[in-house]
Amino acid sequence: MSKRALSVSREENFPDWYQAIVRDGDMAETSPVRGCMIIKPWGWGVWERLQAELDARIKDTGHDNCYFPLFIPMSFIAKEAEHVEGFAKEMAVVTHHRLKNEGGKLVVDPDAKLEEPLIVRPTSETIIGDAFQRWIKSYRDLPLLVNQWANVVRWEMRTRLFLRTAEFLWQEGHTAHADKDDAVAETLKMLEVYRTFAEDVLAMPVIAGEKPANERFPGADNTYSIEAMMQDGKALQAGTSHYLGTHFAEAQNIQFQNADGKLTYCHTTSWGVSTRLIGGVIMTHGDDDGLRLPPAIAPRQIVIVPMLREKPEDAALIEYCAALEKDLKAAGIRTLVDAKAVKSAEKRWNWVRRGAPVIVEIGGRDASGGNVTFMRRDKLRDGDKVISQTLPRADFVSQAPALLKEIQQALYAEAKARLDGNIITNLNSFEDLAAYFGPAEGDDEGGAFKGWARVPWSRPEGDSLDAIADRLKALKLTIRNAPLGQEQAVGKCLFTGEPAKEYVLIARAY
Amino acid sequence: MSKRALSVSREENFPDWYQAIVRDGDMAETSPVRGCMIIKPWGWGVWERLQAELDARIKDTGHDNCYFPLFIPMSFIAKEAEHVEGFAKEMAVVTHHRLKNEGGKLVVDPDAKLEEPLIVRPTSETIIGDAFQRWIKSYRDLPLLVNQWANVVRWEMRTRLFLRTAEFLWQEGHTAHADKDDAVAETLKMLEVYRTFAEDVLAMPVIAGEKPANERFPGADNTYSIEAMMQDGKALQAGTSHYLGTHFAEAQNIQFQNADGKLTYCHTTSWGVSTRLIGGVIMTHGDDDGLRLPPAIAPRQIVIVPMLREKPEDAALIEYCAALEKDLKAAGIRTLVDAKAVKSAEKRWNWVRRGAPVIVEIGGRDASGGNVTFMRRDKLRDGDKVISQTLPRADFVSQAPALLKEIQQALYAEAKARLDGNIITNLNSFEDLAAYFGPAEGDDEGGAFKGWARVPWSRPEGDSLDAIADRLKALKLTIRNAPLGQEQAVGKCLFTGEPAKEYVLIARAY
């Protein structure tokens, strides 16, 4: 039994711990629709914060938001050959546009069959490409930089809340450029936006790098990712950015007249992050008492719990809390007074499980003494003991912005130390690798902590790469990426024995 | 031929004028998917502003945002009988979850048929009700107040951008209450939120009232609406709020234990507004030069056009504009410098058509003299002549916030005068009504301006109401609503001859 606020600890069973935190942290729940989740108010509040922060960064880099149709005609999906292979497998297909009542029973009306089936978008390259082909005429229209926030559907067989769901929410950026240099620069610029966003806002350190050929987005020339290390050591692909070459432009006739009047294919990119990031936040920062939210994305940064006793003195307590809330809000802090008719202890632990960065408890003595007693969610305990601090109210208010910054940094530092300390670099053979990671366990079993391996790599492609991917797959391993900005590789490729061209990261992954 | 910036005037052909403004104002366009629109950056920017303003009001009234699945199992739709009748007709039905490659051709995989078809949500009462039934246990859980921003699909045969599209975006509020009084109060509270939002933010005056029984939401006990008058005199239902009684609660077993421990059905409500509001804004404020956006929802409130001449002096002009932009932004004004390599006149008219509230043009003389020359989009012309004003830069900046407020109010006042001046109240018989409105013309023909009629009404229901609705329908008329807060009705019902209980508004409508 856990001695903490969740019924199961990370150590006991990481996947069960994850489920407990999603449930008890009021983040999300499963729905009666297979693979589709219900995002609850607290979870949605995190998504809203995350959206606002990222959206500002997307706009600051010159992109305009638009909205494109939910549905994609089946023939569009067929246009880009690799894209078909990658996405045509599991998608929601709309075939009819009407139900009818048949003897008191609702059935699909066979007379309302669509001429062409529609696909619920799994991603929007093809439908947006069609618009680009109409919008782009001359080099003056380039670069064309758009983004949309949307729901997408991929028919997943095994789902896990936030991490892998049939319907998920994301942003997808789509851009068209006059040449390769400009498109590649865009691809890398947005990867960097993702990296800084993950680190500065989510307090989630990541490694940005290029995916090997077998892990590319279907139809991409190059795919880049940011990868984060979860507390079980697994990697989470937290965002991707793709240089699509002229594949989609050729498939969809996205051409422009260049300065010399010559018709030329555009180079396109796409990039996205999704509600999966919330799963990443949970597995980066959660502890056995529940979620710990970085202040930058906490829907409420400070929650004030008046220790009500159903006595006449309660009115004064509530008044004191309201005044404190007002001061904190004036300082730009998202604050809530939880004055619900629920026991104070229960309220405390609810907010602990939800991960409010600072939880204030105001009792009669605090109110009469003009003090504030509070807990930092990131440093909740000393051993088993819950730590609280007391400050004069004015001091607490004046120090609160700095306190939130400190919590944000502390969460980042803790995760950064984990990432930096758990990349093993001295594996010299495939056997070493196999021995380090040990046998693959079932997906839902968790298992002992394993970090990542950084190994020399000769950048094989084609059949050779496929064979390597298969050997890794047998160990449930994948190549995550080749980190950008890495030093010159030395030694021989762990797989081919050829001179290394770079290092790649290998890990088990979500 | 129009002497204005659009190719067609309101007078010449109102529906064509609407299409021209949507297109030339860069708001939206049709897509290759029947009935689904592409919302372009400027149109999306309006939606973002509108969302932000309304979302704040929804939160201020105690509602939490959540997110529920896109899909609804077919059996859920069948649960509420009237709801089936109302919505089961035209919906997108997902029947399969996979495509396959058959001889090089992509087809729907017959082996991937869903056990139960899924409906793309046309509205979410049933799927949210299912969650309510799980979430609500005791009176302490009430009221439960949630909202979601989502896309919905209703298979419309005749579509018009923003006004009626197969896919549209909206917010839908869903609440559960312990008793009727509380639920009705919520229904009316949100109607009032919509009314003030429409008037204060969209500058669109509306009349709030109750729909007659035949116009209720399928499954509602009472439906209320806000109705706005477009420039062709037609009514636009701009938002609805429904008291659902216990119908959905009974169909879905949404019960709570009351203070006495007795299981009791909840009373529920739902309310929504959609991207249709943008159509309303266009038809309320647009003129023959294009859109006129109320500053509260203009993505850019002031657009600065440097009159570039491809000469070395351009650099100084751009610098002057950038400094002006900085000052305006510091004053909290959404500002843009349009320094694109396009002719200044072309840029001016682009921004006129898009409806930027204030358009600044900076030439060499303005820059050297420290002046700002600007046009108010709401009062662009005197006769045919375009009016511009010049102010010292510091004065322009200090007066800009007040100027934007004045424009917001002027647009509202103009629309309010139209609404107030075009409700005829002296019709004494159905014949009078028929004569006033004249024969019904084709939907897309526009026709002469007709306002609304306010007539005495005995509140008939059932067959009598249906017969009246049919008579009105033959004239393409509908009862819009019975305004709230109206004075005591006098006289006899125009249709039944019985003593009037209230007045209702009758109009042609979108």
PDB file of N, CA and C in Angstrom, chain B residues 109-160:
ATOM      1  N   ASP B 109     -12.491  -0.786 -46.377  1.00  0.00           N
ATOM      2  CA  ASP B 109     -12.271  -2.200 -46.068  1.00  0.00           C
ATOM      3  C   ASP B 109     -13.533  -2.806 -45.452  1.00  0.00           C
ATOM      4  N   PRO B 110     -14.187  -3.721 -46.182  1.00  0.00           N
ATOM      5  CA  PRO B 110     -15.447  -4.275 -45.654  1.00  0.00           C
ATOM      6  C   PRO B 110     -15.247  -5.071 -44.365  1.00  0.00           C
ATOM      7  N   ASP B 111     -14.011  -5.507 -44.133  1.00  0.00           N
ATOM      8  CA  ASP B 111     -13.734  -6.253 -42.893  1.00  0.00           C
ATOM      9  C   ASP B 111     -13.601  -5.345 -41.683  1.00  0.00           C
ATOM     10  N   ALA B 112     -13.622  -4.038 -41.911  1.00  0.00           N
ATOM     11  CA  ALA B 112     -13.419  -3.111 -40.804  1.00  0.00           C
ATOM     12  C   ALA B 112     -14.698  -2.349 -40.492  1.00  0.00           C
ATOM     13  N   LYS B 113     -15.797  -3.077 -40.498  1.00  0.00           N
ATOM     14  CA  LYS B 113     -17.079  -2.448 -40.194  1.00  0.00           C
ATOM     15  C   LYS B 113     -17.234  -2.336 -38.678  1.00  0.00           C
ATOM     16  N   LEU B 114     -17.687  -1.184 -38.213  1.00  0.00           N
ATOM     17  CA  LEU B 114     -17.893  -1.001 -36.775  1.00  0.00           C
ATOM     18  C   LEU B 114     -19.103  -1.804 -36.315  1.00  0.00           C
ATOM     19  N   GLU B 115     -19.015  -2.315 -35.096  1.00  0.00           N
ATOM     20  CA  GLU B 115     -20.170  -3.027 -34.562  1.00  0.00           C
ATOM     21  C   GLU B 115     -21.366  -2.095 -34.445  1.00  0.00           C
ATOM     22  N   GLU B 116     -21.090  -0.886 -33.946  1.00  0.00           N
ATOM     23  CA  GLU B 116     -22.161   0.113 -33.863  1.00  0.00           C
ATOM     24  C   GLU B 116     -21.708   1.371 -34.602  1.00  0.00           C
ATOM     25  N   PRO B 117     -22.524   1.851 -35.518  1.00  0.00           N
ATOM     26  CA  PRO B 117     -22.123   3.081 -36.220  1.00  0.00           C
ATOM     27  C   PRO B 117     -21.934   4.227 -35.232  1.00  0.00           C
ATOM     28  N   LEU B 118     -21.049   5.139 -35.573  1.00  0.00           N
ATOM     29  CA  LEU B 118     -20.814   6.331 -34.762  1.00  0.00           C
ATOM     30  C   LEU B 118     -21.295   7.550 -35.548  1.00  0.00           C
ATOM     31  N   ILE B 119     -21.904   8.471 -34.827  1.00  0.00           N
ATOM     32  CA  ILE B 119     -22.379   9.695 -35.450  1.00  0.00           C
ATOM     33  C   ILE B 119     -21.383  10.804 -35.123  1.00  0.00           C
ATOM     34  N   VAL B 120     -21.019  11.599 -36.108  1.00  0.00           N
ATOM     35  CA  VAL B 120     -20.233  12.790 -35.796  1.00  0.00           C
ATOM     36  C   VAL B 120     -21.189  13.764 -35.110  1.00  0.00           C
ATOM     37  N   ARG B 121     -20.834  14.214 -33.899  1.00  0.00           N
ATOM     38  CA  ARG B 121     -21.795  14.956 -33.066  1.00  0.00           C
ATOM     39  C   ARG B 121     -22.476  16.115 -33.818  1.00  0.00           C
ATOM     40  N   PRO B 122     -23.822  16.120 -33.812  1.00  0.00           N
ATOM     41  CA  PRO B 122     -24.536  17.288 -34.337  1.00  0.00           C
ATOM     42  C   PRO B 122     -24.793  18.271 -33.192  1.00  0.00           C
ATOM     43  N   THR B 123     -24.688  17.785 -31.967  1.00  0.00           N
ATOM     44  CA  THR B 123     -24.850  18.497 -30.710  1.00  0.00           C
ATOM     45  C   THR B 123     -24.584  17.415 -29.664  1.00  0.00           C
ATOM     46  N   SER B 124     -24.251  17.800 -28.429  1.00  0.00           N
ATOM     47  CA  SER B 124     -23.689  16.787 -27.518  1.00  0.00           C
ATOM     48  C   SER B 124     -24.529  16.456 -26.287  1.00  0.00           C
ATOM     49  N   GLU B 125     -25.806  16.795 -26.298  1.00  0.00           N
ATOM     50  CA  GLU B 125     -26.624  16.484 -25.115  1.00  0.00           C
ATOM     51  C   GLU B 125     -26.465  15.031 -24.666  1.00  0.00           C
ATOM     52  N   THR B 126     -26.509  14.099 -25.627  1.00  0.00           N
ATOM     53  CA  THR B 126     -26.541  12.697 -25.220  1.00  0.00           C
ATOM     54  C   THR B 126     -25.198  12.213 -24.682  1.00  0.00           C
ATOM     55  N   ILE B 127     -24.104  12.616 -25.305  1.00  0.00           N
ATOM     56  CA  ILE B 127     -22.803  12.128 -24.826  1.00  0.00           C
ATOM     57  C   ILE B 127     -22.414  12.840 -23.528  1.00  0.00           C
ATOM     58  N   ILE B 128     -22.798  14.091 -23.381  1.00  0.00           N
ATOM     59  CA  ILE B 128     -22.488  14.806 -22.143  1.00  0.00           C
ATOM     60  C   ILE B 128     -23.430  14.338 -21.033  1.00  0.00           C
ATOM     61  N   GLY B 129     -24.673  14.073 -21.403  1.00  0.00           N
ATOM     62  CA  GLY B 129     -25.623  13.544 -20.418  1.00  0.00           C
ATOM     63  C   GLY B 129     -25.124  12.238 -19.816  1.00  0.00           C
ATOM     64  N   ASP B 130     -24.502  11.423 -20.651  1.00  0.00           N
ATOM     65  CA  ASP B 130     -23.954  10.157 -20.161  1.00  0.00           C
ATOM     66  C   ASP B 130     -22.882  10.401 -19.096  1.00  0.00           C
ATOM     67  N   ALA B 131     -22.056  11.420 -19.296  1.00  0.00           N
ATOM     68  CA  ALA B 131     -21.034  11.758 -18.294  1.00  0.00           C
ATOM     69  C   ALA B 131     -21.704  12.329 -17.044  1.00  0.00           C
ATOM     70  N   PHE B 132     -22.693  13.183 -17.234  1.00  0.00           N
ATOM     71  CA  PHE B 132     -23.411  13.761 -16.090  1.00  0.00           C
ATOM     72  C   PHE B 132     -23.978  12.640 -15.199  1.00  0.00           C
ATOM     73  N   GLN B 133     -24.525  11.648 -15.857  1.00  0.00           N
ATOM     74  CA  GLN B 133     -25.130  10.533 -15.118  1.00  0.00           C
ATOM     75  C   GLN B 133     -24.076   9.838 -14.243  1.00  0.00           C
ATOM     76  N   ARG B 134     -22.838   9.818 -14.698  1.00  0.00           N
ATOM     77  CA  ARG B 134     -21.770   9.232 -13.884  1.00  0.00           C
ATOM     78  C   ARG B 134     -21.240  10.223 -12.846  1.00  0.00           C
ATOM     79  N   TRP B 135     -21.204  11.497 -13.182  1.00  0.00           N
ATOM     80  CA  TRP B 135     -20.567  12.492 -12.314  1.00  0.00           C
ATOM     81  C   TRP B 135     -21.460  12.943 -11.155  1.00  0.00           C
ATOM     82  N   ILE B 136     -22.763  12.935 -11.396  1.00  0.00           N
ATOM     83  CA  ILE B 136     -23.670  13.502 -10.391  1.00  0.00           C
ATOM     84  C   ILE B 136     -24.174  12.414  -9.450  1.00  0.00           C
ATOM     85  N   LYS B 137     -23.911  12.611  -8.181  1.00  0.00           N
ATOM     86  CA  LYS B 137     -24.410  11.650  -7.212  1.00  0.00           C
ATOM     87  C   LYS B 137     -25.343  12.322  -6.210  1.00  0.00           C
ATOM     88  N   SER B 138     -24.909  13.493  -5.739  1.00  0.00           N
ATOM     89  CA  SER B 138     -25.660  14.121  -4.654  1.00  0.00           C
ATOM     90  C   SER B 138     -25.996  15.568  -4.994  1.00  0.00           C
ATOM     91  N   TYR B 139     -26.886  16.141  -4.226  1.00  0.00           N
ATOM     92  CA  TYR B 139     -27.239  17.557  -4.430  1.00  0.00           C
ATOM     93  C   TYR B 139     -26.006  18.446  -4.293  1.00  0.00           C
ATOM     94  N   ARG B 140     -24.988  17.928  -3.597  1.00  0.00           N
ATOM     95  CA  ARG B 140     -23.755  18.716  -3.458  1.00  0.00           C
ATOM     96  C   ARG B 140     -23.016  18.882  -4.782  1.00  0.00           C
ATOM     97  N   ASP B 141     -23.303  17.999  -5.727  1.00  0.00           N
ATOM     98  CA  ASP B 141     -22.652  18.089  -7.042  1.00  0.00           C
ATOM     99  C   ASP B 141     -23.360  19.084  -7.963  1.00  0.00           C
ATOM    100  N   LEU B 142     -24.444  19.662  -7.481  1.00  0.00           N
ATOM    101  CA  LEU B 142     -25.247  20.551  -8.336  1.00  0.00           C
ATOM    102  C   LEU B 142     -25.136  21.999  -7.889  1.00  0.00           C
ATOM    103  N   PRO B 143     -25.307  22.972  -8.766  1.00  0.00           N
ATOM    104  CA  PRO B 143     -25.426  22.770 -10.209  1.00  0.00           C
ATOM    105  C   PRO B 143     -24.091  22.341 -10.821  1.00  0.00           C
ATOM    106  N   LEU B 144     -24.175  21.558 -11.879  1.00  0.00           N
ATOM    107  CA  LEU B 144     -22.982  21.174 -12.642  1.00  0.00           C
ATOM    108  C   LEU B 144     -23.000  22.016 -13.920  1.00  0.00           C
ATOM    109  N   LEU B 145     -21.960  22.803 -14.092  1.00  0.00           N
ATOM    110  CA  LEU B 145     -21.973  23.817 -15.157  1.00  0.00           C
ATOM    111  C   LEU B 145     -20.771  23.647 -16.078  1.00  0.00           C
ATOM    112  N   VAL B 146     -20.980  23.059 -17.256  1.00  0.00           N
ATOM    113  CA  VAL B 146     -19.845  22.886 -18.174  1.00  0.00           C
ATOM    114  C   VAL B 146     -20.136  23.479 -19.548  1.00  0.00           C
ATOM    115  N   ASN B 147     -19.071  23.699 -20.252  1.00  0.00           N
ATOM    116  CA  ASN B 147     -19.137  24.253 -21.601  1.00  0.00           C
ATOM    117  C   ASN B 147     -18.045  23.589 -22.427  1.00  0.00           C
ATOM    118  N   GLN B 148     -18.295  23.427 -23.733  1.00  0.00           N
ATOM    119  CA  GLN B 148     -17.177  23.025 -24.594  1.00  0.00           C
ATOM    120  C   GLN B 148     -17.202  23.811 -25.892  1.00  0.00           C
ATOM    121  N   TRP B 149     -16.012  24.080 -26.406  1.00  0.00           N
ATOM    122  CA  TRP B 149     -15.820  24.664 -27.731  1.00  0.00           C
ATOM    123  C   TRP B 149     -15.494  23.509 -28.656  1.00  0.00           C
ATOM    124  N   ALA B 150     -16.277  23.347 -29.710  1.00  0.00           N
ATOM    125  CA  ALA B 150     -16.108  22.146 -30.527  1.00  0.00           C
ATOM    126  C   ALA B 150     -16.607  22.357 -31.946  1.00  0.00           C
ATOM    127  N   ASN B 151     -16.238  21.415 -32.808  1.00  0.00           N
ATOM    128  CA  ASN B 151     -16.833  21.382 -34.144  1.00  0.00           C
ATOM    129  C   ASN B 151     -17.986  20.385 -34.134  1.00  0.00           C
ATOM    130  N   VAL B 152     -19.039  20.694 -34.871  1.00  0.00           N
ATOM    131  CA  VAL B 152     -20.182  19.800 -34.986  1.00  0.00           C
ATOM    132  C   VAL B 152     -20.560  19.699 -36.460  1.00  0.00           C
ATOM    133  N   VAL B 153     -21.285  18.635 -36.786  1.00  0.00           N
ATOM    134  CA  VAL B 153     -21.633  18.402 -38.195  1.00  0.00           C
ATOM    135  C   VAL B 153     -23.118  18.093 -38.334  1.00  0.00           C
ATOM    136  N   ARG B 154     -23.768  18.836 -39.192  1.00  0.00           N
ATOM    137  CA  ARG B 154     -25.160  18.542 -39.569  1.00  0.00           C
ATOM    138  C   ARG B 154     -25.204  18.573 -41.084  1.00  0.00           C
ATOM    139  N   TRP B 155     -25.682  17.488 -41.659  1.00  0.00           N
ATOM    140  CA  TRP B 155     -25.577  17.355 -43.104  1.00  0.00           C
ATOM    141  C   TRP B 155     -26.556  18.277 -43.806  1.00  0.00           C
ATOM    142  N   GLU B 156     -26.142  19.480 -44.104  1.00  0.00           N
ATOM    143  CA  GLU B 156     -27.019  20.464 -44.721  1.00  0.00           C
ATOM    144  C   GLU B 156     -26.969  20.319 -46.229  1.00  0.00           C
ATOM    145  N   MET B 157     -28.139  20.412 -46.858  1.00  0.00           N
ATOM    146  CA  MET B 157     -28.187  20.272 -48.310  1.00  0.00           C
ATOM    147  C   MET B 157     -27.825  21.588 -49.001  1.00  0.00           C
ATOM    148  N   ARG B 158     -28.333  22.687 -48.459  1.00  0.00           N
ATOM    149  CA  ARG B 158     -28.044  23.984 -49.075  1.00  0.00           C
ATOM    150  C   ARG B 158     -27.208  24.780 -48.081  1.00  0.00           C
ATOM    151  N   THR B 159     -25.982  25.036 -48.431  1.00  0.00           N
ATOM    152  CA  THR B 159     -25.089  25.676 -47.472  1.00  0.00           C
ATOM    153  C   THR B 159     -24.729  27.087 -47.924  1.00  0.00           C
ATOM    154  N   ARG B 160     -24.349  27.899 -46.935  1.00  0.00           N
ATOM    155  CA  ARG B 160     -23.893  29.259 -47.215  1.00  0.00           C
ATOM    156  C   ARG B 160     -22.829  29.570 -46.171  1.00  0.00           C
TER     157      ARG B 160
END
